Amino acid sequence: MSQTVDRALSILPLLAEGPANLEQVATRLGVHKSTALRLLRTLHEHGMVYRQQDQRYRLGARLFALAQEAVENLDVREIAHPHLVALNERCGHTVHLAVYEENEVLYIDKVESRYPVRMYSRIGKPVAITVAAVAKLLLADLPEPERRTLAERLTYPAYTPRSTPNAAAFLKELATVREQGWATDFGGHEESINCVGAPIRGADGRVVAACSVSAPNVVVTAEELLSLLPLVRRTAEEISREYSGGAPVSASVSHASQNPSQVTAETPEKRAEETSS
Amino acid sequence: MSQTVDRALSILPLLAEGPANLEQVATRLGVHKSTALRLLRTLHEHGMVYRQQDQRYRLGARLFALAQEAVENLDVREIAHPHLVALNERCGHTVHLAVYEENEVLYIDKVESRYPVRMYSRIGKPVAITVAAVAKLLLADLPEPERRTLAERLTYPAYTPRSTPNAAAFLKELATVREQGWATDFGGHEESINCVGAPIRGADGRVVAACSVSAPNVVVTAEELLSLLPLVRRTAEEISREYSGGAPVSASVSHASQNPSQVTAETPEKRAEETSS
DNA sequence: GATTCCGGTTGCAATATCTGCAACGTTCAT
DNA sequence: ATGAACGTTGCAGATATTGCAACCGGAATC
């Protein structure tokens, strides 16, 4: 709508790919150098971009600060986190939390079994919207017309033979998901990865987020993973309850029922490649 | 510099304080409603702001995604390099940069006195994880359980009498390092080589890398090397700041405090083959 | 040591772009 | 129903933005 702002904002994702100099920015933006310079200067004044020694630009600190505040405003994340950790501790697999926003589904939290450190690696990446379990859960709850138009506007990449092929199939799948209250993705994105997810609802019953457990075939079969469904659903419900202002259900957060019957997976085999030297 | 962009960007910190409706934004910006609307629309198109059900605006998750992507593409090495060179110029010794990855600590950059650049020969080499200063720094920051399991899985080669003997001693050393915020290796890998290192932290405070200065006994004593600690720490802090998208601090990069008191050594004629660190 | 190239920077005039206004919709509460 | 509150749109005027071309300053080249 506003050309100037539009151009300025277009610079950011561009720089997210890596540092760039003035000319590169100007070229990729399709504007004159001087124009790019002025836009960058404005961005700079607001701390959105930063100029390194070699004069190339990269994203600035302010952006990170804003991003931080942006997620903090997503209070689902904060509430969900301990539950996700608990879920991860019980099953050992990767746990995701995602929200729908502006025709996209984004991961906003992730707990990994093996490397708790690397948690932030993929967060923020848009999800494979046509196949991911969390995406199905979130889209299934959209108002019918919006769901339909979105489904028809999407492209359906054939990641694997089991990827959702087209809008019709997708809408049908969404109906199922909506009906049953949970979703799966069996090799629809990566041949060897399966996952099961459940919706997190706000006080009004709308789905505000979704969480899922993912694991590679080699660790657990699809059936075994599916046996985790009750646990996943329970976790989602606990988060929903707390998010809706309900009782914290503090017991469940910590480690709730130490009921190992639900836990199918063994601890992921640690592969210490034997380091040191 | 650019009024429109300036106004648009001013909306973001404003929204960071919490959701706001159109009129509030317009008022605080000091512009007409319609102007604010158009700016918000542009921000919206870029996913920088998001409109909730109640029509109020808040920061968009896309902001988060953007920052995340930027972090992934952040190359510590690239940012650190000039600082390492500067450090090398000031003290004359071998400077190392290392990261932790998959149960290993790897050198990813090295600056030698004579050759300001070239180090690909060493890049990727695993560090003597049980004794190197950089290894201690990186492992000290791991989450407790991971640190412990890793420490117990390691083998503790007795490179020298002063090498870390076992897991217990190592964990104790890591605790110390974690506490004091710097680390040393006095002859733990090569009898005649000492080094001091400091941690480089990301915006979230986690240690993302570590740098160190190494020198043989014959050039400087351990005490003399230790006197370089302030300089090493300062360098690490500068890198941290810049890595976090932080303040330019351009002055410091070049030559900051020309305080020669810190500089103990003359140019080393000996560079430690495949050093410890 | 001069010259050329490369990239960034600045002044300026033309105009495309943005702005504020005022009228219009829509929703919600009275 | 009526009114208020808030968001939205069309428009004309004016301002802010743009591209150009010239200008620098440094690095590489001859």
Short mmCIF file of C-alpha atoms in Angstrom, two decimals, chain B:
data_model
loop_
_atom_site.label_atom_id
_atom_site.label_comp_id
_atom_site.label_asym_id
_atom_site.label_seq_id
_atom_site.Cartn_x
_atom_site.Cartn_y
_atom_site.Cartn_z
CA MET B 1 15.58 10.22 6.55
CA SER B 2 12.49 8.82 4.96
CA GLN B 3 9.43 10.15 6.66
CA THR B 4 7.07 7.40 5.66
CA VAL B 5 9.34 4.59 6.63
CA ASP B 6 10.28 6.41 9.77
CA ARG B 7 6.67 6.60 10.81
CA ALA B 8 5.99 3.01 9.90
CA LEU B 9 8.92 1.74 11.90
CA SER B 10 7.90 3.86 14.85
CA ILE B 11 4.76 1.81 15.06
CA LEU B 12 6.62 -1.35 15.93
CA PRO B 13 8.09 -0.39 19.29
CA LEU B 14 4.77 1.15 20.04
CA LEU B 15 3.02 -2.13 19.47
CA ALA B 16 5.68 -3.94 21.40
CA GLU B 17 4.19 -2.38 24.50
CA GLY B 18 0.99 -4.17 23.79
CA PRO B 19 -1.84 -4.38 21.29
CA ALA B 20 -3.32 -1.11 20.10
CA ASN B 21 -6.16 -0.08 17.84
CA LEU B 22 -6.00 2.19 14.87
CA GLU B 23 -6.81 5.39 16.63
CA GLN B 24 -4.33 4.84 19.38
CA VAL B 25 -1.64 4.23 16.85
CA ALA B 26 -2.61 7.31 14.88
CA THR B 27 -2.62 9.48 17.97
CA ARG B 28 0.71 8.31 19.26
CA LEU B 29 2.20 8.71 15.84
CA GLY B 30 0.76 12.15 15.46
CA VAL B 31 -0.82 11.43 12.09
CA HIS B 32 -4.28 11.12 10.68
CA LYS B 33 -6.16 7.88 11.13
CA SER B 34 -6.13 7.16 7.45
CA THR B 35 -2.39 7.59 7.32
CA ALA B 36 -1.88 5.23 10.21
CA LEU B 37 -4.20 2.77 8.55
CA ARG B 38 -2.19 2.72 5.38
CA LEU B 39 1.06 2.30 7.22
CA LEU B 40 -0.35 -0.52 9.27
CA ARG B 41 -1.63 -2.17 6.16
CA THR B 42 1.78 -2.16 4.65
CA LEU B 43 3.31 -3.54 7.81
CA HIS B 44 0.58 -6.10 7.81
CA GLU B 45 1.32 -7.24 4.30
CA HIS B 46 4.85 -7.92 5.37
CA GLY B 47 3.73 -9.83 8.41
CA MET B 48 5.31 -7.36 10.76
CA VAL B 49 2.04 -6.71 12.50
CA TYR B 50 -0.93 -8.94 12.99
CA ARG B 51 -4.50 -8.12 13.48
CA GLN B 52 -6.31 -9.88 16.23
CA GLN B 53 -9.98 -10.75 16.27
CA ASP B 54 -10.81 -7.54 18.07
CA GLN B 55 -9.18 -5.69 15.20
CA ARG B 56 -6.40 -4.41 17.36
CA TYR B 57 -2.92 -4.69 16.05
CA ARG B 58 0.01 -6.44 17.63
CA LEU B 59 3.46 -7.48 16.51
CA GLY B 60 3.45 -10.28 13.99
CA ALA B 61 5.03 -13.66 14.36
CA ARG B 62 6.80 -13.02 11.11
CA LEU B 63 9.08 -10.66 12.93
CA PHE B 64 10.10 -13.58 15.02
CA ALA B 65 10.65 -15.76 11.99
CA LEU B 66 12.78 -13.09 10.43
CA ALA B 67 15.00 -12.72 13.44
CA GLN B 68 15.29 -16.45 13.70
CA GLU B 69 16.38 -16.83 10.14
CA ALA B 70 18.93 -14.12 10.63
CA VAL B 71 20.36 -15.85 13.64
CA GLU B 72 20.76 -19.05 11.67
CA ASN B 73 22.68 -17.29 9.00
CA LEU B 74 24.78 -15.43 11.47
CA ASP B 75 28.30 -16.47 10.95
CA VAL B 76 30.23 -16.09 14.15
CA ARG B 77 33.42 -16.55 12.29
CA GLU B 78 32.77 -13.73 9.92
CA ILE B 79 31.91 -11.35 12.69
CA ALA B 80 34.66 -12.48 14.99
CA HIS B 81 37.47 -12.50 12.50
CA PRO B 82 38.43 -8.81 12.49
CA HIS B 83 38.35 -8.80 16.26
CA LEU B 84 40.59 -11.83 16.40
CA VAL B 85 43.00 -10.18 14.02
CA ALA B 86 43.02 -7.10 16.19
CA LEU B 87 43.66 -9.23 19.22
CA ASN B 88 46.49 -10.93 17.47
CA GLU B 89 48.00 -7.65 16.47
CA ARG B 90 47.96 -6.45 20.00
CA CYS B 91 49.49 -9.49 21.66
CA GLY B 92 51.23 -11.27 18.83
CA HIS B 93 50.16 -14.74 19.85
CA THR B 94 48.10 -17.38 18.18
CA VAL B 95 44.39 -16.70 18.46
CA HIS B 96 41.71 -19.37 18.16
CA LEU B 97 37.99 -19.40 17.69
CA ALA B 98 36.00 -22.53 18.47
CA VAL B 99 32.41 -23.75 18.63
CA TYR B 100 30.68 -26.71 20.17
CA GLU B 101 28.81 -29.02 17.90
CA GLU B 102 27.56 -32.54 18.30
CA ASN B 103 29.65 -33.49 21.29
CA GLU B 104 32.73 -31.98 19.82
CA VAL B 105 34.54 -28.72 20.04
CA LEU B 106 35.87 -27.51 16.72
CA TYR B 107 38.28 -24.81 15.75
CA ILE B 108 36.66 -22.62 13.18
CA ASP B 109 39.20 -19.87 12.94
CA LYS B 110 42.79 -19.22 13.78
CA VAL B 111 45.05 -16.24 13.44
CA GLU B 112 48.75 -16.66 13.54
CA SER B 113 51.23 -13.91 13.99
CA ARG B 114 52.87 -14.14 10.63
CA TYR B 115 49.91 -15.03 8.51
CA PRO B 116 46.93 -12.89 9.31
CA VAL B 117 44.57 -15.16 7.51
CA ARG B 118 44.64 -18.68 6.18
CA MET B 119 43.62 -21.27 8.58
CA TYR B 120 41.46 -23.63 6.62
CA SER B 121 44.02 -26.26 7.29
CA ARG B 122 42.99 -26.31 10.89
CA ILE B 123 39.36 -25.56 10.56
CA GLY B 124 37.18 -28.41 11.59
CA LYS B 125 39.84 -30.04 13.66
CA PRO B 126 38.37 -31.34 16.88
CA VAL B 127 39.88 -29.79 19.97
CA ALA B 128 41.38 -31.71 22.86
CA ILE B 129 38.06 -31.44 24.56
CA THR B 130 39.09 -32.35 28.07
CA VAL B 131 41.82 -29.78 28.44
CA ALA B 132 41.49 -26.93 25.97
CA ALA B 133 40.41 -23.58 27.36
CA VAL B 134 37.85 -23.05 24.61
CA ALA B 135 36.40 -26.50 25.22
CA LYS B 136 35.96 -25.76 28.90
CA LEU B 137 34.21 -22.52 28.07
CA LEU B 138 31.82 -24.11 25.66
CA LEU B 139 31.02 -27.15 27.75
CA ALA B 140 30.63 -25.11 30.90
CA ASP B 141 27.59 -23.51 29.35
CA LEU B 142 25.78 -26.70 28.42
CA PRO B 143 22.65 -27.56 30.37
CA GLU B 144 23.61 -29.47 33.47
CA PRO B 145 22.37 -32.94 32.47
CA GLU B 146 23.96 -32.81 29.06
CA ARG B 147 27.20 -31.55 30.50
CA ARG B 148 27.26 -34.36 32.99
CA THR B 149 26.49 -37.15 30.57
CA LEU B 150 29.02 -35.81 28.13
CA ALA B 151 31.70 -35.51 30.79
CA GLU B 152 31.11 -39.07 31.81
CA ARG B 153 31.22 -40.39 28.32
CA LEU B 154 34.52 -38.76 27.50
CA THR B 155 37.89 -40.35 27.78
CA TYR B 156 40.60 -38.39 29.54
CA PRO B 157 43.92 -38.84 27.79
CA ALA B 158 46.90 -37.93 29.93
CA TYR B 159 48.61 -35.70 27.42
CA THR B 160 50.71 -34.29 30.23
CA PRO B 161 50.76 -34.59 34.00
CA ARG B 162 48.55 -31.57 34.10
CA SER B 163 45.83 -32.93 31.83
CA THR B 164 42.37 -33.25 33.30
CA PRO B 165 42.42 -36.77 34.81
CA ASN B 166 38.73 -37.72 34.96
CA ALA B 167 35.11 -36.71 34.75
CA ALA B 168 34.89 -35.51 38.32
CA ALA B 169 37.85 -33.20 37.95
CA PHE B 170 36.52 -32.00 34.62
CA LEU B 171 33.09 -31.15 35.97
CA LYS B 172 34.66 -29.33 38.83
CA GLU B 173 36.80 -27.36 36.43
CA LEU B 174 33.77 -26.56 34.31
CA ALA B 175 31.96 -25.25 37.35
CA THR B 176 34.87 -22.94 38.06
CA VAL B 177 34.99 -21.75 34.48
CA ARG B 178 31.27 -21.16 34.44
CA GLU B 179 31.64 -19.19 37.61
CA GLN B 180 34.52 -16.97 36.64
CA GLY B 181 33.65 -16.47 33.00
CA TRP B 182 37.03 -17.36 31.57
CA ALA B 183 39.26 -20.37 31.26
CA THR B 184 42.88 -21.40 30.98
CA ASP B 185 44.92 -24.34 29.87
CA PHE B 186 48.35 -24.36 31.40
CA GLY B 187 50.24 -27.15 29.80
CA GLY B 188 47.33 -29.53 29.84
CA HIS B 189 47.74 -30.53 26.24
CA GLU B 190 51.32 -29.71 25.38
CA GLU B 191 53.68 -29.31 28.24
CA SER B 192 55.03 -26.06 26.93
CA ILE B 193 51.87 -24.41 25.74
CA ASN B 194 49.59 -22.20 27.78
CA CYS B 195 46.46 -20.41 26.87
CA VAL B 196 43.67 -18.23 28.15
CA GLY B 197 40.19 -17.94 26.68
CA ALA B 198 36.87 -16.19 27.06
CA PRO B 199 33.31 -16.98 25.99
CA ILE B 200 31.35 -15.33 23.19
CA ARG B 201 27.66 -15.08 23.91
CA GLY B 202 24.59 -14.65 21.75
CA ALA B 203 21.71 -12.31 22.40
CA ASP B 204 20.13 -14.84 24.71
CA GLY B 205 23.26 -15.11 26.82
CA ARG B 206 24.15 -18.59 25.68
CA VAL B 207 27.75 -19.25 24.82
CA VAL B 208 27.94 -19.64 21.07
CA ALA B 209 31.69 -19.70 20.65
CA ALA B 210 34.91 -19.18 22.51
CA CYS B 211 38.18 -17.54 21.68
CA SER B 212 41.59 -17.94 23.17
CA VAL B 213 45.18 -16.84 23.00
CA SER B 214 47.90 -19.45 23.05
CA ALA B 215 51.61 -19.09 23.54
CA PRO B 216 54.54 -21.33 24.30
CA ASN B 217 56.33 -21.13 27.61
CA VAL B 218 59.52 -20.03 25.99
CA VAL B 219 57.93 -16.83 24.80
CA VAL B 220 55.83 -15.80 27.76
CA THR B 221 55.33 -17.32 31.16
CA ALA B 222 51.92 -18.41 32.28
CA GLU B 223 51.64 -15.34 34.45
CA GLU B 224 52.45 -13.04 31.59
CA LEU B 225 49.91 -14.76 29.45
CA LEU B 226 47.37 -14.40 32.17
CA SER B 227 47.91 -10.67 32.13
CA LEU B 228 46.37 -10.74 28.68
CA LEU B 229 43.14 -11.97 30.14
CA PRO B 230 41.46 -8.55 30.28
CA LEU B 231 42.24 -8.03 26.63
CA VAL B 232 40.94 -11.44 25.67
CA ARG B 233 37.77 -10.93 27.64
CA ARG B 234 37.23 -7.53 26.17
CA THR B 235 37.61 -8.94 22.68
CA ALA B 236 35.14 -11.69 23.44
CA GLU B 237 32.69 -9.15 24.74
CA GLU B 238 33.02 -7.01 21.66
CA ILE B 239 32.37 -10.00 19.46
CA SER B 240 29.39 -10.95 21.61
CA ARG B 241 27.98 -7.50 21.30
CA GLU B 242 28.31 -7.41 17.58
CA TYR B 243 27.06 -10.95 17.19
CA SER B 244 23.97 -10.05 19.13
CA GLY B 245 23.31 -7.39 16.54
CA GLY B 246 24.50 -4.93 19.08
CA ALA B 247 26.02 -1.53 19.13
CA PRO B 248 28.58 -0.74 16.50
CA VAL B 249 31.36 0.00 18.96
CA SER B 250 33.36 0.71 15.90
CA ALA B 251 36.08 2.40 17.87
CA SER B 252 36.97 -0.68 19.81
CA VAL B 253 37.28 -2.78 16.73
CA SER B 254 40.01 -0.73 15.25
CA HIS B 255 42.25 -0.27 18.20
CA ALA B 256 40.16 0.90 21.10
CA SER B 257 42.26 1.58 24.14
CA GLN B 258 45.81 1.83 23.04
CA ASN B 259 46.91 0.50 26.33
CA PRO B 260 50.24 -1.18 25.81
CA SER B 261 50.43 -2.32 29.38
CA GLN B 262 48.36 -5.30 28.44
CA VAL B 263 50.68 -6.41 25.76
CA THR B 264 53.31 -8.67 27.12
CA ALA B 265 54.66 -10.48 24.19
CA GLU B 266 56.68 -9.72 21.16
CA THR B 267 55.98 -11.61 18.00
CA PRO B 268 56.26 -15.29 18.58
CA GLU B 269 58.55 -16.98 16.15
CA LYS B 270 57.09 -20.27 17.04
CA ARG B 271 53.60 -21.26 16.30
CA ALA B 272 52.42 -24.28 18.12
CA GLU B 273 51.69 -27.07 15.72
CA GLU B 274 48.16 -28.25 16.09
CA THR B 275 47.84 -26.50 19.33
CA SER B 276 45.71 -27.01 22.23
CA SER B 277 43.83 -23.94 22.96
#
